[in-house]
GROMACS .gro file of C-alpha atoms in nm:
model
  471
    1UNK     CA    1  -5.608  -0.029  -8.066
    2UNK     CA    2  -5.912   0.178  -7.930
    3UNK     CA    3  -5.937   0.191  -7.552
    4UNK     CA    4  -6.278   0.119  -7.447
    5UNK     CA    5  -6.176   0.206  -7.070
    6UNK     CA    6  -6.246   0.591  -7.157
    7UNK     CA    7  -6.601   0.587  -7.099
    8UNK     CA    8  -6.584   0.461  -6.779
    9UNK     CA    9  -6.375   0.738  -6.664
   10UNK     CA   10  -6.657   0.921  -6.439
   11UNK     CA   11  -6.424   1.076  -6.113
   12UNK     CA   12  -6.168   1.243  -6.032
   13UNK     CA   13  -5.954   1.032  -5.710
   14UNK     CA   14  -5.696   1.256  -5.553
   15UNK     CA   15  -5.365   1.058  -5.436
   16UNK     CA   16  -5.147   1.161  -5.131
   17UNK     CA   17  -4.854   1.047  -5.002
   18UNK     CA   18  -4.702   1.179  -4.693
   19UNK     CA   19  -4.572   1.530  -4.672
   20UNK     CA   20  -4.151   1.483  -4.686
   21UNK     CA   21  -4.032   1.662  -4.391
   22UNK     CA   22  -3.778   1.925  -4.546
   23UNK     CA   23  -3.512   1.911  -4.217
   24UNK     CA   24  -3.273   1.680  -4.454
   25UNK     CA   25  -3.247   1.571  -4.746
   26UNK     CA   26  -3.497   1.264  -4.893
   27UNK     CA   27  -3.386   0.934  -4.883
   28UNK     CA   28  -3.447   0.611  -5.067
   29UNK     CA   29  -3.775   0.553  -4.872
   30UNK     CA   30  -3.910   0.857  -5.019
   31UNK     CA   31  -3.875   0.769  -5.342
   32UNK     CA   32  -3.976   0.400  -5.256
   33UNK     CA   33  -4.350   0.561  -5.153
   34UNK     CA   34  -4.333   0.769  -5.444
   35UNK     CA   35  -4.289   0.509  -5.663
   36UNK     CA   36  -4.591   0.304  -5.497
   37UNK     CA   37  -4.807   0.582  -5.552
   38UNK     CA   38  -4.699   0.666  -5.912
   39UNK     CA   39  -4.786   0.289  -6.018
   40UNK     CA   40  -5.103   0.269  -5.832
   41UNK     CA   41  -5.232   0.618  -5.965
   42UNK     CA   42  -5.150   0.521  -6.300
   43UNK     CA   43  -5.340   0.185  -6.235
   44UNK     CA   44  -5.658   0.381  -6.140
   45UNK     CA   45  -5.601   0.597  -6.442
   46UNK     CA   46  -5.692   0.326  -6.659
   47UNK     CA   47  -6.037   0.348  -6.503
   48UNK     CA   48  -6.082   0.719  -6.343
   49UNK     CA   49  -5.920   1.052  -6.358
   50UNK     CA   50  -5.635   1.091  -6.096
   51UNK     CA   51  -5.412   1.339  -5.960
   52UNK     CA   52  -5.083   1.255  -5.764
   53UNK     CA   53  -5.007   1.550  -5.524
   54UNK     CA   54  -4.708   1.538  -5.307
   55UNK     CA   55  -4.566   1.799  -5.092
   56UNK     CA   56  -4.297   1.925  -4.814
   57UNK     CA   57  -4.353   1.962  -4.451
   58UNK     CA   58  -4.130   2.333  -4.393
   59UNK     CA   59  -4.212   2.374  -4.026
   60UNK     CA   60  -4.083   2.279  -3.704
   61UNK     CA   61  -3.740   2.270  -3.469
   62UNK     CA   62  -3.600   2.007  -3.688
   63UNK     CA   63  -3.598   2.287  -3.988
   64UNK     CA   64  -3.496   2.536  -3.750
   65UNK     CA   65  -3.196   2.324  -3.570
   66UNK     CA   66  -3.015   2.188  -3.876
   67UNK     CA   67  -3.047   2.560  -4.052
   68UNK     CA   68  -2.895   2.700  -3.762
   69UNK     CA   69  -2.624   2.408  -3.742
   70UNK     CA   70  -2.543   2.482  -4.116
   71UNK     CA   71  -2.527   2.891  -4.069
   72UNK     CA   72  -2.856   2.952  -4.315
   73UNK     CA   73  -3.224   3.025  -4.278
   74UNK     CA   74  -3.469   2.761  -4.213
   75UNK     CA   75  -3.666   2.902  -4.530
   76UNK     CA   76  -3.354   2.838  -4.753
   77UNK     CA   77  -3.287   2.473  -4.621
   78UNK     CA   78  -3.656   2.408  -4.649
   79UNK     CA   79  -3.669   2.528  -5.057
   80UNK     CA   80  -3.305   2.335  -5.058
   81UNK     CA   81  -3.475   2.000  -5.008
   82UNK     CA   82  -3.771   2.046  -5.128
   83UNK     CA   83  -3.576   2.096  -5.481
   84UNK     CA   84  -3.391   1.805  -5.400
   85UNK     CA   85  -3.730   1.618  -5.393
   86UNK     CA   86  -3.838   1.771  -5.711
   87UNK     CA   87  -3.535   1.632  -5.859
   88UNK     CA   88  -3.597   1.271  -5.747
   89UNK     CA   89  -3.945   1.313  -5.893
   90UNK     CA   90  -3.836   1.427  -6.241
   91UNK     CA   91  -3.558   1.183  -6.268
   92UNK     CA   92  -3.750   0.891  -6.201
   93UNK     CA   93  -4.036   1.040  -6.428
   94UNK     CA   94  -4.285   1.054  -6.167
   95UNK     CA   95  -4.606   1.201  -6.277
   96UNK     CA   96  -4.718   1.503  -5.997
   97UNK     CA   97  -5.012   1.681  -6.023
   98UNK     CA   98  -5.009   1.939  -5.747
   99UNK     CA   99  -4.742   2.039  -5.494
  100UNK     CA  100  -4.872   2.148  -5.136
  101UNK     CA  101  -4.618   2.231  -4.856
  102UNK     CA  102  -4.686   2.408  -4.502
  103UNK     CA  103  -4.552   2.708  -4.635
  104UNK     CA  104  -4.725   2.824  -4.909
  105UNK     CA  105  -4.934   3.083  -4.893
  106UNK     CA  106  -5.289   2.914  -4.960
  107UNK     CA  107  -5.196   2.692  -4.680
  108UNK     CA  108  -5.156   2.935  -4.418
  109UNK     CA  109  -5.469   3.143  -4.491
  110UNK     CA  110  -5.677   2.851  -4.504
  111UNK     CA  111  -5.556   2.736  -4.191
  112UNK     CA  112  -5.635   3.125  -4.036
  113UNK     CA  113  -5.952   3.105  -4.167
  114UNK     CA  114  -6.016   2.766  -4.017
  115UNK     CA  115  -5.905   2.889  -3.656
  116UNK     CA  116  -6.092   3.208  -3.693
  117UNK     CA  117  -6.417   2.985  -3.566
  118UNK     CA  118  -6.226   2.816  -3.265
  119UNK     CA  119  -6.527   2.995  -3.046
  120UNK     CA  120  -6.782   2.743  -3.235
  121UNK     CA  121  -6.603   2.438  -3.194
  122UNK     CA  122  -6.428   2.519  -2.830
  123UNK     CA  123  -6.583   2.160  -2.700
  124UNK     CA  124  -6.359   1.986  -2.947
  125UNK     CA  125  -6.043   2.247  -2.914
  126UNK     CA  126  -5.969   2.355  -2.532
  127UNK     CA  127  -5.660   2.536  -2.356
  128UNK     CA  128  -5.498   2.336  -2.044
  129UNK     CA  129  -5.191   2.410  -1.873
  130UNK     CA  130  -4.979   2.118  -1.950
  131UNK     CA  131  -4.644   1.966  -1.802
  132UNK     CA  132  -4.466   1.671  -1.962
  133UNK     CA  133  -4.141   1.541  -2.130
  134UNK     CA  134  -4.099   1.643  -2.516
  135UNK     CA  135  -3.892   1.509  -2.721
  136UNK     CA  136  -3.682   1.776  -2.963
  137UNK     CA  137  -3.550   1.539  -3.209
  138UNK     CA  138  -3.915   1.453  -3.353
  139UNK     CA  139  -4.092   1.725  -3.191
  140UNK     CA  140  -4.323   1.493  -3.012
  141UNK     CA  141  -4.448   1.506  -2.645
  142UNK     CA  142  -4.361   1.150  -2.462
  143UNK     CA  143  -4.508   0.880  -2.236
  144UNK     CA  144  -4.341   0.838  -1.908
  145UNK     CA  145  -4.319   0.465  -1.961
  146UNK     CA  146  -4.089   0.532  -2.246
  147UNK     CA  147  -3.824   0.817  -2.052
  148UNK     CA  148  -3.513   0.627  -1.900
  149UNK     CA  149  -3.260   0.788  -1.674
  150UNK     CA  150  -2.901   0.782  -1.920
  151UNK     CA  151  -2.561   0.679  -1.773
  152UNK     CA  152  -2.441   1.062  -1.836
  153UNK     CA  153  -2.696   1.173  -1.632
  154UNK     CA  154  -3.003   1.282  -1.855
  155UNK     CA  155  -3.324   1.165  -1.930
  156UNK     CA  156  -3.406   0.985  -2.294
  157UNK     CA  157  -3.639   0.893  -2.488
  158UNK     CA  158  -3.529   0.610  -2.740
  159UNK     CA  159  -3.159   0.686  -2.670
  160UNK     CA  160  -3.239   1.091  -2.716
  161UNK     CA  161  -3.222   1.359  -2.495
  162UNK     CA  162  -3.580   1.505  -2.376
  163UNK     CA  163  -3.657   1.832  -2.194
  164UNK     CA  164  -3.933   1.889  -1.921
  165UNK     CA  165  -4.204   2.163  -2.077
  166UNK     CA  166  -4.458   2.350  -1.843
  167UNK     CA  167  -4.703   2.550  -2.031
  168UNK     CA  168  -5.026   2.638  -2.150
  169UNK     CA  169  -5.111   2.496  -2.478
  170UNK     CA  170  -5.426   2.416  -2.733
  171UNK     CA  171  -5.518   2.058  -2.708
  172UNK     CA  172  -5.777   1.836  -2.945
  173UNK     CA  173  -6.099   1.679  -2.730
  174UNK     CA  174  -6.041   1.343  -2.954
  175UNK     CA  175  -6.227   1.168  -2.616
  176UNK     CA  176  -6.544   1.391  -2.729
  177UNK     CA  177  -6.537   1.239  -3.095
  178UNK     CA  178  -6.350   0.905  -3.070
  179UNK     CA  179  -6.682   0.690  -3.082
  180UNK     CA  180  -6.797   0.927  -3.407
  181UNK     CA  181  -6.478   0.785  -3.566
  182UNK     CA  182  -6.494   0.466  -3.489
  183UNK     CA  183  -6.872   0.431  -3.623
  184UNK     CA  184  -6.702   0.573  -3.925
  185UNK     CA  185  -6.459   0.326  -3.982
  186UNK     CA  186  -6.751   0.038  -3.894
  187UNK     CA  187  -6.974   0.197  -4.141
  188UNK     CA  188  -6.697   0.174  -4.409
  189UNK     CA  189  -6.719   0.541  -4.485
  190UNK     CA  190  -6.338   0.558  -4.477
  191UNK     CA  191  -6.178   0.208  -4.605
  192UNK     CA  192  -5.855   0.082  -4.475
  193UNK     CA  193  -5.849  -0.254  -4.637
  194UNK     CA  194  -5.477  -0.317  -4.566
  195UNK     CA  195  -5.526  -0.278  -4.209
  196UNK     CA  196  -5.652  -0.525  -3.960
  197UNK     CA  197  -5.912  -0.472  -3.810
  198UNK     CA  198  -5.784  -0.560  -3.475
  199UNK     CA  199  -5.509  -0.353  -3.495
  200UNK     CA  200  -5.734  -0.049  -3.629
  201UNK     CA  201  -5.952  -0.042  -3.319
  202UNK     CA  202  -5.664  -0.092  -3.081
  203UNK     CA  203  -5.524   0.233  -3.255
  204UNK     CA  204  -5.870   0.452  -3.238
  205UNK     CA  205  -5.912   0.309  -2.842
  206UNK     CA  206  -5.533   0.371  -2.719
  207UNK     CA  207  -5.540   0.713  -2.890
  208UNK     CA  208  -5.564   1.001  -2.650
  209UNK     CA  209  -5.658   1.404  -2.619
  210UNK     CA  210  -5.335   1.562  -2.829
  211UNK     CA  211  -5.161   1.897  -2.754
  212UNK     CA  212  -5.155   2.101  -3.092
  213UNK     CA  213  -4.932   2.381  -3.004
  214UNK     CA  214  -4.642   2.517  -2.825
  215UNK     CA  215  -4.737   2.825  -2.587
  216UNK     CA  216  -4.385   2.926  -2.627
  217UNK     CA  217  -4.291   3.074  -2.944
  218UNK     CA  218  -3.952   2.830  -2.981
  219UNK     CA  219  -4.077   2.615  -3.259
  220UNK     CA  220  -4.053   2.773  -3.637
  221UNK     CA  221  -4.365   2.717  -3.753
  222UNK     CA  222  -4.740   2.870  -3.807
  223UNK     CA  223  -4.816   3.146  -3.521
  224UNK     CA  224  -5.160   3.145  -3.409
  225UNK     CA  225  -5.310   3.417  -3.153
  226UNK     CA  226  -5.590   3.281  -2.981
  227UNK     CA  227  -5.745   3.551  -2.718
  228UNK     CA  228  -5.462   3.727  -2.571
  229UNK     CA  229  -5.202   3.401  -2.597
  230UNK     CA  230  -4.974   3.313  -2.875
  231UNK     CA  231  -4.891   2.960  -3.006
  232UNK     CA  232  -4.702   2.778  -3.258
  233UNK     CA  233  -4.888   2.520  -3.431
  234UNK     CA  234  -4.721   2.191  -3.366
  235UNK     CA  235  -4.522   2.077  -3.699
  236UNK     CA  236  -4.757   1.730  -3.715
  237UNK     CA  237  -5.084   1.920  -3.696
  238UNK     CA  238  -4.964   2.131  -3.952
  239UNK     CA  239  -4.885   1.902  -4.176
  240UNK     CA  240  -5.212   1.704  -4.156
  241UNK     CA  241  -5.398   2.066  -4.223
  242UNK     CA  242  -5.225   2.086  -4.554
  243UNK     CA  243  -5.400   1.772  -4.669
  244UNK     CA  244  -5.761   1.928  -4.572
  245UNK     CA  245  -5.665   2.282  -4.770
  246UNK     CA  246  -5.543   2.075  -5.078
  247UNK     CA  247  -5.839   1.900  -5.306
  248UNK     CA  248  -6.119   1.809  -5.125
  249UNK     CA  249  -6.311   1.503  -5.265
  250UNK     CA  250  -6.218   1.167  -5.345
  251UNK     CA  251  -5.923   1.162  -5.155
  252UNK     CA  252  -5.703   0.854  -5.108
  253UNK     CA  253  -5.376   0.856  -4.873
  254UNK     CA  254  -5.079   0.621  -4.893
  255UNK     CA  255  -4.858   0.630  -4.609
  256UNK     CA  256  -4.567   0.427  -4.417
  257UNK     CA  257  -4.700   0.194  -4.133
  258UNK     CA  258  -4.495   0.408  -3.892
  259UNK     CA  259  -4.708   0.712  -3.909
  260UNK     CA  260  -5.064   0.570  -4.054
  261UNK     CA  261  -5.178   0.557  -3.656
  262UNK     CA  262  -5.161   0.919  -3.683
  263UNK     CA  263  -5.368   0.969  -4.003
  264UNK     CA  264  -5.607   0.711  -3.874
  265UNK     CA  265  -5.669   0.915  -3.594
  266UNK     CA  266  -5.596   1.269  -3.549
  267UNK     CA  267  -5.613   1.372  -3.938
  268UNK     CA  268  -5.970   1.251  -3.899
  269UNK     CA  269  -6.027   1.405  -3.602
  270UNK     CA  270  -5.940   1.724  -3.761
  271UNK     CA  271  -6.183   1.682  -4.059
  272UNK     CA  272  -6.468   1.646  -3.895
  273UNK     CA  273  -6.390   1.960  -3.617
  274UNK     CA  274  -6.336   2.166  -3.936
  275UNK     CA  275  -6.631   2.018  -4.112
  276UNK     CA  276  -6.387   1.904  -4.429
  277UNK     CA  277  -6.477   1.578  -4.640
  278UNK     CA  278  -6.329   1.244  -4.532
  279UNK     CA  279  -6.052   1.031  -4.751
  280UNK     CA  280  -6.235   0.763  -4.902
  281UNK     CA  281  -5.908   0.524  -4.852
  282UNK     CA  282  -5.632   0.544  -4.607
  283UNK     CA  283  -5.359   0.262  -4.722
  284UNK     CA  284  -5.046   0.170  -4.551
  285UNK     CA  285  -4.691   0.055  -4.711
  286UNK     CA  286  -4.424  -0.129  -4.570
  287UNK     CA  287  -4.083  -0.054  -4.471
  288UNK     CA  288  -3.765  -0.037  -4.708
  289UNK     CA  289  -3.491  -0.143  -4.509
  290UNK     CA  290  -3.121  -0.203  -4.516
  291UNK     CA  291  -2.935  -0.471  -4.303
  292UNK     CA  292  -3.306  -0.516  -4.112
  293UNK     CA  293  -3.339  -0.125  -4.042
  294UNK     CA  294  -3.545   0.114  -4.151
  295UNK     CA  295  -3.389   0.327  -4.400
  296UNK     CA  296  -3.441   0.738  -4.269
  297UNK     CA  297  -3.268   1.036  -4.270
  298UNK     CA  298  -3.178   0.993  -3.902
  299UNK     CA  299  -2.956   0.657  -4.023
  300UNK     CA  300  -2.606   0.676  -4.245
  301UNK     CA  301  -2.737   0.557  -4.547
  302UNK     CA  302  -2.454   0.671  -4.772
  303UNK     CA  303  -2.407   0.294  -4.838
  304UNK     CA  304  -2.777   0.306  -5.011
  305UNK     CA  305  -2.800   0.471  -5.332
  306UNK     CA  306  -3.046   0.580  -5.564
  307UNK     CA  307  -2.877   0.411  -5.801
  308UNK     CA  308  -2.996   0.057  -5.639
  309UNK     CA  309  -3.360   0.134  -5.703
  310UNK     CA  310  -3.410   0.201  -6.108
  311UNK     CA  311  -3.721   0.305  -6.228
  312UNK     CA  312  -3.864  -0.056  -6.368
  313UNK     CA  313  -3.749  -0.232  -6.027
  314UNK     CA  314  -4.036  -0.139  -5.868
  315UNK     CA  315  -4.211  -0.468  -6.074
  316UNK     CA  316  -3.988  -0.676  -5.877
  317UNK     CA  317  -4.049  -0.488  -5.521
  318UNK     CA  318  -4.439  -0.532  -5.623
  319UNK     CA  319  -4.468  -0.889  -5.796
  320UNK     CA  320  -4.250  -1.032  -5.506
  321UNK     CA  321  -4.299  -0.914  -5.147
  322UNK     CA  322  -4.400  -0.507  -5.175
  323UNK     CA  323  -4.752  -0.589  -5.030
  324UNK     CA  324  -4.715  -0.736  -4.728
  325UNK     CA  325  -4.367  -0.767  -4.591
  326UNK     CA  326  -4.074  -0.517  -4.553
  327UNK     CA  327  -3.861  -0.528  -4.826
  328UNK     CA  328  -3.500  -0.605  -4.750
  329UNK     CA  329  -3.299  -0.319  -4.993
  330UNK     CA  330  -2.952  -0.546  -4.992
  331UNK     CA  331  -3.111  -0.861  -5.094
  332UNK     CA  332  -3.243  -0.713  -5.425
  333UNK     CA  333  -3.187  -0.931  -5.736
  334UNK     CA  334  -3.171  -0.674  -5.987
  335UNK     CA  335  -3.094  -0.956  -6.237
  336UNK     CA  336  -3.387  -1.190  -6.135
  337UNK     CA  337  -3.615  -0.883  -6.208
  338UNK     CA  338  -3.473  -0.841  -6.532
  339UNK     CA  339  -3.514  -1.222  -6.617
  340UNK     CA  340  -3.850  -1.220  -6.523
  341UNK     CA  341  -3.984  -0.985  -6.752
  342UNK     CA  342  -3.754  -1.129  -7.034
  343UNK     CA  343  -3.881  -1.450  -6.967
  344UNK     CA  344  -4.233  -1.403  -6.934
  345UNK     CA  345  -4.311  -1.105  -7.177
  346UNK     CA  346  -3.999  -1.081  -7.371
  347UNK     CA  347  -3.997  -1.464  -7.494
  348UNK     CA  348  -4.390  -1.447  -7.540
  349UNK     CA  349  -4.365  -1.146  -7.759
  350UNK     CA  350  -4.092  -1.254  -7.972
  351UNK     CA  351  -4.251  -1.572  -8.043
  352UNK     CA  352  -4.544  -1.438  -8.133
  353UNK     CA  353  -4.376  -1.143  -8.376
  354UNK     CA  354  -4.194  -1.497  -8.512
  355UNK     CA  355  -4.500  -1.608  -8.592
  356UNK     CA  356  -4.681  -1.352  -8.752
  357UNK     CA  357  -4.394  -1.232  -8.941
  358UNK     CA  358  -4.400  -1.660  -9.100
  359UNK     CA  359  -4.772  -1.703  -9.133
  360UNK     CA  360  -4.948  -1.347  -9.096
  361UNK     CA  361  -5.314  -1.393  -8.870
  362UNK     CA  362  -5.665  -1.334  -8.981
  363UNK     CA  363  -5.996  -1.411  -8.827
  364UNK     CA  364  -6.138  -1.759  -8.889
  365UNK     CA  365  -6.328  -2.014  -8.713
  366UNK     CA  366  -6.273  -1.945  -8.357
  367UNK     CA  367  -6.295  -2.255  -8.101
  368UNK     CA  368  -6.477  -2.269  -7.755
  369UNK     CA  369  -6.144  -2.265  -7.563
  370UNK     CA  370  -6.015  -1.989  -7.764
  371UNK     CA  371  -6.305  -1.760  -7.663
  372UNK     CA  372  -6.313  -1.862  -7.289
  373UNK     CA  373  -5.941  -1.771  -7.312
  374UNK     CA  374  -5.991  -1.446  -7.451
  375UNK     CA  375  -6.313  -1.356  -7.223
  376UNK     CA  376  -6.061  -1.499  -6.931
  377UNK     CA  377  -5.796  -1.230  -7.013
  378UNK     CA  378  -6.109  -0.950  -7.024
  379UNK     CA  379  -6.234  -1.053  -6.679
  380UNK     CA  380  -5.870  -0.964  -6.543
  381UNK     CA  381  -5.997  -0.589  -6.565
  382UNK     CA  382  -6.235  -0.637  -6.284
  383UNK     CA  383  -5.984  -0.883  -6.097
  384UNK     CA  384  -5.744  -0.598  -6.098
  385UNK     CA  385  -5.954  -0.293  -6.021
  386UNK     CA  386  -6.020  -0.525  -5.705
  387UNK     CA  387  -5.697  -0.602  -5.616
  388UNK     CA  388  -5.639  -0.199  -5.662
  389UNK     CA  389  -5.895  -0.135  -5.393
  390UNK     CA  390  -5.754  -0.371  -5.145
  391UNK     CA  391  -5.412  -0.199  -5.264
  392UNK     CA  392  -5.241  -0.562  -5.362
  393UNK     CA  393  -5.051  -0.446  -5.648
  394UNK     CA  394  -4.857  -0.761  -5.598
  395UNK     CA  395  -5.123  -0.953  -5.673
  396UNK     CA  396  -5.201  -0.737  -6.046
  397UNK     CA  397  -4.856  -0.827  -6.155
  398UNK     CA  398  -4.867  -1.215  -6.014
  399UNK     CA  399  -5.194  -1.239  -6.211
  400UNK     CA  400  -5.053  -1.075  -6.533
  401UNK     CA  401  -4.748  -1.299  -6.571
  402UNK     CA  402  -4.956  -1.631  -6.498
  403UNK     CA  403  -5.147  -1.497  -6.796
  404UNK     CA  404  -4.895  -1.428  -7.025
  405UNK     CA  405  -4.739  -1.762  -6.894
  406UNK     CA  406  -5.080  -1.945  -7.002
  407UNK     CA  407  -5.043  -1.801  -7.382
  408UNK     CA  408  -4.728  -1.924  -7.405
  409UNK     CA  409  -4.824  -2.281  -7.290
  410UNK     CA  410  -5.058  -2.261  -7.570
  411UNK     CA  411  -4.843  -2.192  -7.823
  412UNK     CA  412  -4.641  -2.494  -7.707
  413UNK     CA  413  -4.926  -2.725  -7.678
  414UNK     CA  414  -5.107  -2.618  -8.007
  415UNK     CA  415  -4.756  -2.632  -8.173
  416UNK     CA  416  -4.777  -2.346  -8.361
  417UNK     CA  417  -4.468  -2.334  -8.551
  418UNK     CA  418  -4.549  -2.679  -8.750
  419UNK     CA  419  -4.904  -2.610  -8.780
  420UNK     CA  420  -4.971  -2.371  -9.090
  421UNK     CA  421  -5.343  -2.339  -8.991
  422UNK     CA  422  -5.320  -2.169  -8.749
  423UNK     CA  423  -5.389  -1.767  -8.836
  424UNK     CA  424  -5.708  -1.746  -8.607
  425UNK     CA  425  -5.524  -1.847  -8.315
  426UNK     CA  426  -5.272  -1.588  -8.386
  427UNK     CA  427  -5.518  -1.378  -8.429
  428UNK     CA  428  -5.641  -1.458  -8.060
  429UNK     CA  429  -5.340  -1.496  -7.930
  430UNK     CA  430  -5.173  -1.165  -7.991
  431UNK     CA  431  -5.478  -0.955  -7.930
  432UNK     CA  432  -5.492  -1.109  -7.595
  433UNK     CA  433  -5.098  -1.083  -7.528
  434UNK     CA  434  -5.190  -0.688  -7.642
  435UNK     CA  435  -5.416  -0.626  -7.364
  436UNK     CA  436  -5.172  -0.798  -7.104
  437UNK     CA  437  -4.924  -0.585  -7.201
  438UNK     CA  438  -5.155  -0.276  -7.201
  439UNK     CA  439  -5.184  -0.361  -6.838
  440UNK     CA  440  -4.807  -0.348  -6.761
  441UNK     CA  441  -4.787  -0.011  -6.891
  442UNK     CA  442  -4.811   0.171  -6.544
  443UNK     CA  443  -4.487  -0.042  -6.455
  444UNK     CA  444  -4.291  -0.038  -6.808
  445UNK     CA  445  -4.416   0.283  -6.894
  446UNK     CA  446  -4.468   0.420  -7.276
  447UNK     CA  447  -4.265   0.162  -7.423
  448UNK     CA  448  -4.521  -0.073  -7.396
  449UNK     CA  449  -4.715   0.086  -7.708
  450UNK     CA  450  -4.396   0.021  -7.898
  451UNK     CA  451  -4.376  -0.319  -7.842
  452UNK     CA  452  -4.757  -0.417  -7.899
  453UNK     CA  453  -4.666  -0.223  -8.273
  454UNK     CA  454  -4.323  -0.424  -8.332
  455UNK     CA  455  -4.534  -0.746  -8.231
  456UNK     CA  456  -4.860  -0.695  -8.527
  457UNK     CA  457  -4.614  -0.623  -8.781
  458UNK     CA  458  -4.415  -0.916  -8.707
  459UNK     CA  459  -4.042  -0.751  -8.636
  460UNK     CA  460  -3.943  -1.067  -8.421
  461UNK     CA  461  -3.571  -0.929  -8.422
  462UNK     CA  462  -3.661  -0.605  -8.180
  463UNK     CA  463  -3.615  -0.722  -7.827
  464UNK     CA  464  -3.797  -0.492  -7.610
  465UNK     CA  465  -3.714  -0.574  -7.248
  466UNK     CA  466  -3.317  -0.581  -7.255
  467UNK     CA  467  -3.281  -0.188  -7.224
  468UNK     CA  468  -3.587  -0.132  -6.999
  469UNK     CA  469  -3.417   0.018  -6.671
  470UNK     CA  470  -3.268   0.275  -6.914
  471UNK     CA  471  -3.610   0.423  -6.978
   0.00000   0.00000   0.00000
């Protein structure tokens, strides 16, 4: 079948996931985010050229401390964990078009170039003596309302020890640019369709001027010499600037709901300060949880292996509740996911294959109802495109399953098994089914081409979905 969508390709969209922090090995939450981004990219590629950009955040005290604990060098530890991430990408057949990291030479050169203009942008970046509580474990400064005095005579934030810091640092003057950022969101210049407006404006208004450096060269990261002072760039800002140094146009970011506030505020502020093109979309995805707790490197997740998330299972994650609620991985029902595919698609393909084998098909007189069914299936492309913009992939899959069920009902209603004068209906139903199957390709993979071919030649003994998890 000739793909008529080829002529619609105009723009190239660059799709980013959050850079993976290489202080430890990647976990299943990283894989979940990668798979969502991969499926999104494959659906977007039906209409546009797309790139999926993945990378690593290689600096910070977390990398330096963990490397010291195991008797290694920070660069060796970050390279080891980056390779682990690349291994996962290859293993689960995720199509990546570019790799960026904060230790790449191109990023460091571009970053120094940006900060060479600091005199021109001094109203947005300023130096100030700062004192406050610093949380080394997460490399962030903490508000006074989050600090507690523990039983072992230590000040802590969320159960982790903090240290008091007094030093001169570089700050982003967020307050001076906040109104412009809010205006950009209100004008829909940056789209955040799955972030509620009230939540968005609360995040924008609550953000304050932020420290982006450490004066003491304690951190493992990029060193900045500004005037007579030396600084280490804060690891979180380093990661945000890595995006801006990559592909410049039509950026789409897919990030977890715990860090999206940072991308909505300070990332946009940095882009405005350094005169870099703004992203088109910033999407928020939900958490993957184990026993009610978000999966992360800080938890012992050895009981949750990658084998519990086979590549095709993203169908189940996205079609059930992946778009709106956090997902409890211990409640995943692999058998249900596979039976859904077999019952909805496998059953339909097998029935049509057997009917084509028995009767063949050819174009003849097409009824109005057949024609409307055909138009309805073609209209789904517009609906899918709309769902994709809204980041509602679960609704895309729900729509496709409903359409396949509708074809199944038509076969039963018209009793095609007993009616010999059905070749024109088989022609319509088989081509609609082929079209629906082609829209499942981002989930199922290239096996869809074989399924469509076997259906049209009437190979009804071919069972396409039994071994889909072994693709």
